[in-house]
Short mmCIF file of C-alpha atoms in Angstrom, two decimals:
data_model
loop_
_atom_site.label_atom_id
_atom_site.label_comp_id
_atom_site.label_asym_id
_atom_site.label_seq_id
_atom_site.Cartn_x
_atom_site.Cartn_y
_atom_site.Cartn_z
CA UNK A 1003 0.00 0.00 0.00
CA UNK A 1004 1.46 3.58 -1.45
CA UNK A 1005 1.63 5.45 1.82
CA UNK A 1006 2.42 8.99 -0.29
CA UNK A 1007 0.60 9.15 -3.24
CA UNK A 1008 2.61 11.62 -5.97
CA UNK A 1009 1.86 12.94 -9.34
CA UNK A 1010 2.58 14.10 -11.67
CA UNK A 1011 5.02 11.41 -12.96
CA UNK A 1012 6.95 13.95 -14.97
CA UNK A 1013 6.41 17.62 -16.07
CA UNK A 1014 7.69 19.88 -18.32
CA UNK A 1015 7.44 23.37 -17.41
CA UNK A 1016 9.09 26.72 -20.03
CA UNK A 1017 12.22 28.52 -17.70
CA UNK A 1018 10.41 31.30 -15.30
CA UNK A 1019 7.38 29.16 -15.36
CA UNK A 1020 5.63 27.44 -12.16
CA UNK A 1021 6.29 23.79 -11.21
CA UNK A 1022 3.95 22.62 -9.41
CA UNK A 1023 4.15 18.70 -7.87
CA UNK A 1024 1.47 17.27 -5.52
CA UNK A 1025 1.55 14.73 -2.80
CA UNK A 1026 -1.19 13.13 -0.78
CA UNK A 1027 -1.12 10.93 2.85
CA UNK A 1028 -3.30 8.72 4.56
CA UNK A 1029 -1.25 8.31 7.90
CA UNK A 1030 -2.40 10.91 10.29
CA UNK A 1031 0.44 10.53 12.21
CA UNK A 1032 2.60 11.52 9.69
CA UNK A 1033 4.24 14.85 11.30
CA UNK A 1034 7.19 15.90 9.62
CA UNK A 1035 6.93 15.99 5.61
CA UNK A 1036 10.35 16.85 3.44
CA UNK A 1037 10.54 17.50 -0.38
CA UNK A 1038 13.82 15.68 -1.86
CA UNK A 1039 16.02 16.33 -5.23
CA UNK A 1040 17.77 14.20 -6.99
CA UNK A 1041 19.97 14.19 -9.82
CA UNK A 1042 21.26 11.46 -12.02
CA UNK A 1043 24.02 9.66 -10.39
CA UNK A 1044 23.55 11.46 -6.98
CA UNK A 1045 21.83 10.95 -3.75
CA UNK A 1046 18.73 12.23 -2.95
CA UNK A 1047 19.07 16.07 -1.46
CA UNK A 1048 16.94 17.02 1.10
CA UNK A 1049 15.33 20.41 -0.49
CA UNK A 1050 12.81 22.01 1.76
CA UNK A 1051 10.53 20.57 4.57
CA UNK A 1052 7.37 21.28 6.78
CA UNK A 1053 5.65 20.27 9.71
CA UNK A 1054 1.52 20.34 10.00
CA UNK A 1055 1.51 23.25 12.48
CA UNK A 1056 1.95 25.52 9.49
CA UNK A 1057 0.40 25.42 6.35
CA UNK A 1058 3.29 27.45 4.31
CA UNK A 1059 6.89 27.07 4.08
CA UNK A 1060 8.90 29.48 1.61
CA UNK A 1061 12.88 29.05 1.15
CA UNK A 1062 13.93 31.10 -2.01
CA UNK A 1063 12.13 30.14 -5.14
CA UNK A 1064 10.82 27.01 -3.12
CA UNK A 1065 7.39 26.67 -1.60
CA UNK A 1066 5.82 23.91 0.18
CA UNK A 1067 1.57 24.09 0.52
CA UNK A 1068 0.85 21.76 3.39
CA UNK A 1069 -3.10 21.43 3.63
CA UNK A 1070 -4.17 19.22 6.65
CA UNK A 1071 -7.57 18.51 6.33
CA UNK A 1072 -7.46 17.31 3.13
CA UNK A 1073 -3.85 15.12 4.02
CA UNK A 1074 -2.23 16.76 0.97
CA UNK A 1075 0.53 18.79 0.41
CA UNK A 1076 2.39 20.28 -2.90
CA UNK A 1077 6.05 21.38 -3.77
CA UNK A 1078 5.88 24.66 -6.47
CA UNK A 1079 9.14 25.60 -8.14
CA UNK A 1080 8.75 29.83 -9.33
CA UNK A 1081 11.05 30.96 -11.89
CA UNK A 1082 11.62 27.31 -13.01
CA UNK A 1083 15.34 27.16 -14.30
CA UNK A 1084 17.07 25.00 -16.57
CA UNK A 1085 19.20 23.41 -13.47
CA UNK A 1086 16.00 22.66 -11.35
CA UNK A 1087 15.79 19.74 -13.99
CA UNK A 1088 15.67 16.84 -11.67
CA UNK A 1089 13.43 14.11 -10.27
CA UNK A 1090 11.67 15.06 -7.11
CA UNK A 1091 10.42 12.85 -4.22
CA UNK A 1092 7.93 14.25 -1.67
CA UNK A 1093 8.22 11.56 2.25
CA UNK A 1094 6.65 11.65 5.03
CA UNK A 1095 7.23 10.42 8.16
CA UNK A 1096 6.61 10.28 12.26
CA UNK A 1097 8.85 9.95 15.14
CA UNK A 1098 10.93 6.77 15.49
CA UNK A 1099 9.95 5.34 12.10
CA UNK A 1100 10.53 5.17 8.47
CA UNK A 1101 10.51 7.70 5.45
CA UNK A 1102 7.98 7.12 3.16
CA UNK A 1103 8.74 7.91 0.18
CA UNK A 1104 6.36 9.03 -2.89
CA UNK A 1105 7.04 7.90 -6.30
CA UNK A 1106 9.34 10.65 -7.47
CA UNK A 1107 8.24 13.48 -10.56
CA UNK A 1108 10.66 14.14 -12.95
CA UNK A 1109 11.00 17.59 -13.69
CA UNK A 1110 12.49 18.98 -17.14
CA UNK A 1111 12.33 22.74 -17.25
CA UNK A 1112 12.98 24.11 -21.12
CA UNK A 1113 15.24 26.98 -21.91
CA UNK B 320 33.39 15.31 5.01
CA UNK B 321 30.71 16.13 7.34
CA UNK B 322 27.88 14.26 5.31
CA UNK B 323 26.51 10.78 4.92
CA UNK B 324 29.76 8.48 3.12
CA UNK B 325 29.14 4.97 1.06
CA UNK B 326 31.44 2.33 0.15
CA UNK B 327 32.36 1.27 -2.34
CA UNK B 328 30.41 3.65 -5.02
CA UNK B 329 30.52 1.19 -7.11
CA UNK B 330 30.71 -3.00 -6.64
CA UNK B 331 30.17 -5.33 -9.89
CA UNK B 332 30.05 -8.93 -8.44
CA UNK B 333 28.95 -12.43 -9.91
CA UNK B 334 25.49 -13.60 -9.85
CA UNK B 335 25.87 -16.14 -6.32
CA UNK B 336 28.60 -14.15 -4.98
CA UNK B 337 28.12 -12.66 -1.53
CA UNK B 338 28.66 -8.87 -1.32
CA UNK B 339 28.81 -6.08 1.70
CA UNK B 340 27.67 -2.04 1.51
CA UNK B 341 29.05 -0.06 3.76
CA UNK B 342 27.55 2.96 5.44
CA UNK B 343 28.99 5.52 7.75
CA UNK B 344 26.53 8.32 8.80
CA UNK B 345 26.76 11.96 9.96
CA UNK B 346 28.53 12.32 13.66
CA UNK B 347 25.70 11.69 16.21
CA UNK B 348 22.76 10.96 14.37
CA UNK B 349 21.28 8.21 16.04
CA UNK B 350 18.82 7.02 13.02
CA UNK B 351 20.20 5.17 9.78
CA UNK B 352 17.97 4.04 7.15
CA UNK B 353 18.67 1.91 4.26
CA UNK B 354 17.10 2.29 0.56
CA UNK B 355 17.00 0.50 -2.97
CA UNK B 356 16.89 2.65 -5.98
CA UNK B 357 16.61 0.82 -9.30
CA UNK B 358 17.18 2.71 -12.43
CA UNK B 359 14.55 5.10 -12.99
CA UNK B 360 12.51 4.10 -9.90
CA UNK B 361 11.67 5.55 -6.45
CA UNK B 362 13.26 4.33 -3.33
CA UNK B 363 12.27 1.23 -1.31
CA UNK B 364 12.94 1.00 2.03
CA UNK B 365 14.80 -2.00 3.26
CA UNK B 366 15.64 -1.37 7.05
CA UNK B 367 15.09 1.65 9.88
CA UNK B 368 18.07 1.21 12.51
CA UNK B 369 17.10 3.65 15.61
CA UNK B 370 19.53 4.13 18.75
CA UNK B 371 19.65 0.92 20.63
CA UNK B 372 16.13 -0.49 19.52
CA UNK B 373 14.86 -3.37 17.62
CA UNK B 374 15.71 -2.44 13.85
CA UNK B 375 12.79 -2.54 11.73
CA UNK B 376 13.53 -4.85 8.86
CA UNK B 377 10.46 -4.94 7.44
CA UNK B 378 11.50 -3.72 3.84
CA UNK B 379 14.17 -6.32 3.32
CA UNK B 380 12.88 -8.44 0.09
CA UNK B 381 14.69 -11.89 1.17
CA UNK B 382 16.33 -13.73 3.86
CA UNK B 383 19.47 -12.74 1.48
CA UNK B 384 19.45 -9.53 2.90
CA UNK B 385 20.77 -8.33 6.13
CA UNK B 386 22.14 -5.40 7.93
CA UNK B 387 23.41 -4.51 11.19
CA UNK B 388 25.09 -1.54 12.46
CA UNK B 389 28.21 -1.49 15.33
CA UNK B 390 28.54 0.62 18.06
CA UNK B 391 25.25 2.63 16.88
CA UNK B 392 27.54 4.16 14.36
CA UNK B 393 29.00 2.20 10.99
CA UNK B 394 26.23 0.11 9.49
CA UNK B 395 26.99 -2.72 6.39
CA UNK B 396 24.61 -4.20 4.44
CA UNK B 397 24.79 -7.60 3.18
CA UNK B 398 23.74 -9.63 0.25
CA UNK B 399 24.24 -12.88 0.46
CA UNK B 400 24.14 -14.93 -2.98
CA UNK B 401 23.32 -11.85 -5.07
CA UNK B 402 20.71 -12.31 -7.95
CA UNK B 403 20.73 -10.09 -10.64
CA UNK B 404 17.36 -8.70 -10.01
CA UNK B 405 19.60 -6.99 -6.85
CA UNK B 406 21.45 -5.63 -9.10
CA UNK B 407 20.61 -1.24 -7.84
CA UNK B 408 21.82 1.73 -6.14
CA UNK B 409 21.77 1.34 -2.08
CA UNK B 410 20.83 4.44 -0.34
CA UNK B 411 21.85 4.88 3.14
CA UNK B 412 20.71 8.16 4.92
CA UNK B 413 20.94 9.25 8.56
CA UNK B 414 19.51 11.62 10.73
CA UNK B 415 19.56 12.83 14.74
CA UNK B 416 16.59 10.63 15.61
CA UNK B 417 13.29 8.76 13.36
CA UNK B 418 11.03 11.53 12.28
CA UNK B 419 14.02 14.61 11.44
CA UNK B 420 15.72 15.63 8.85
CA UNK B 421 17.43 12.75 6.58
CA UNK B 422 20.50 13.22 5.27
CA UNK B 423 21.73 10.78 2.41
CA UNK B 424 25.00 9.41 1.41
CA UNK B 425 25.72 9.35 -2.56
CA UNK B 426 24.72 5.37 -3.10
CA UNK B 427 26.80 2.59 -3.84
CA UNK B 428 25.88 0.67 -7.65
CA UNK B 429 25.62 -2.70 -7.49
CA UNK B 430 25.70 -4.82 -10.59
CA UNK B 431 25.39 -8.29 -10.88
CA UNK B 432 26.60 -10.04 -13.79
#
């Protein structure tokens, strides 16, 4: 059983545009929810991360949305560049246990 | 370095040969998780390893696979009579305690020929 749901499986976006990627939970517990990027041959780098007591979380050109009630929460790129080209992974997780990990969106931003 | 470090990067072995991943994680951090990456997929988690608890081991895919980590510090991973289907990059990432930030080590490639 997917624990995090992600889509979209990849996207496209023009450079400046918005990339938006979308993750949903069933696991109320879940309290601490981190946005990973990877690029090919590396490790997975951890990006940007919230916890449910807020429902924004802004570093730089990097947003998370973090909507409780509906167990969803959403990554969005602005000013998409070239070198955000990667493949994302949304997790989430609660104390003492495992990362769950969605599915991973592979993002190709377009000069 | 300061971050998470993996050994070797890369390990080619014979199908039936036995084969150990080694991972040593950020100063401190009392959480180590291990996780399979085949090409183009997402991760699968293996094994949780958390202080001086029980390990939760509920991700490994066979009795082939085991890990165990000394002194709450180094951790290996072990194959034993690798299949090619193993054949993946092996994630290790650490962090201060289950449910913080994760930090992850570069992989090591496996191959099995």
């Amino acid at each position: 059983q997917q624990q995090v749901k992600q889509s979209p499986q990849s996207l496209i976006v023009q450079k400046g545009g918005i990339s938006i990627i979308n993750c949903a939970y069933e696991n109320t517990a879940f309290d601490y929810f981190p946005w990973y990027q990877q690029f090919p041959g590396k490790g997975p780098a951890l990006l940007i991360a919230i916890r449910p007591d807020v429902s924004e979380k802004k570093e730089g050109r990097f947003t998370i949305s973090f909507n409780k009630s509906a167990k969803q929460f959403s990554l969005h790129i602005m000013d998409s560049q070239p070198g955000d080209s990667a493949t994302y992974f949304c997790a989430a997780t609660h104390p003492r246990n495992q990362f769950y990990f969605g599915t991973g969106t592979s993002l190709t931003v377009i000069p | 370095g300061a971050g998470v470090s993996q050994s070797p990067s890369n390990k080619v072995t014979e199908k039936g040969k036995d084969v150990e991943l080694r991972c040593d994680p950020i100063s401190g951090h009392t959480a180590l998780y291990w996780y399979r990456q085949s090409l183009g997929q997402g991760l699968e988690f293996l094994i949780y390893f958390q202080g001086n608890s029980a390990p939760d081991k509920s991700g490994l895919p066979s009795d082939r696979f085991s890990a165990e980590r000394t002194g709450g510090s180094v951790s290996t991973l072990t194959i034993q009579r690798t299949q090619q289907e193993d054949s993946a990059v092996y994630l290790c990432a650490s962090s201060h305690g289950g449910g913080t930030e994760a930090f992850f080590g570069q992989g090591t490639r496996l191959t099995v020929v």
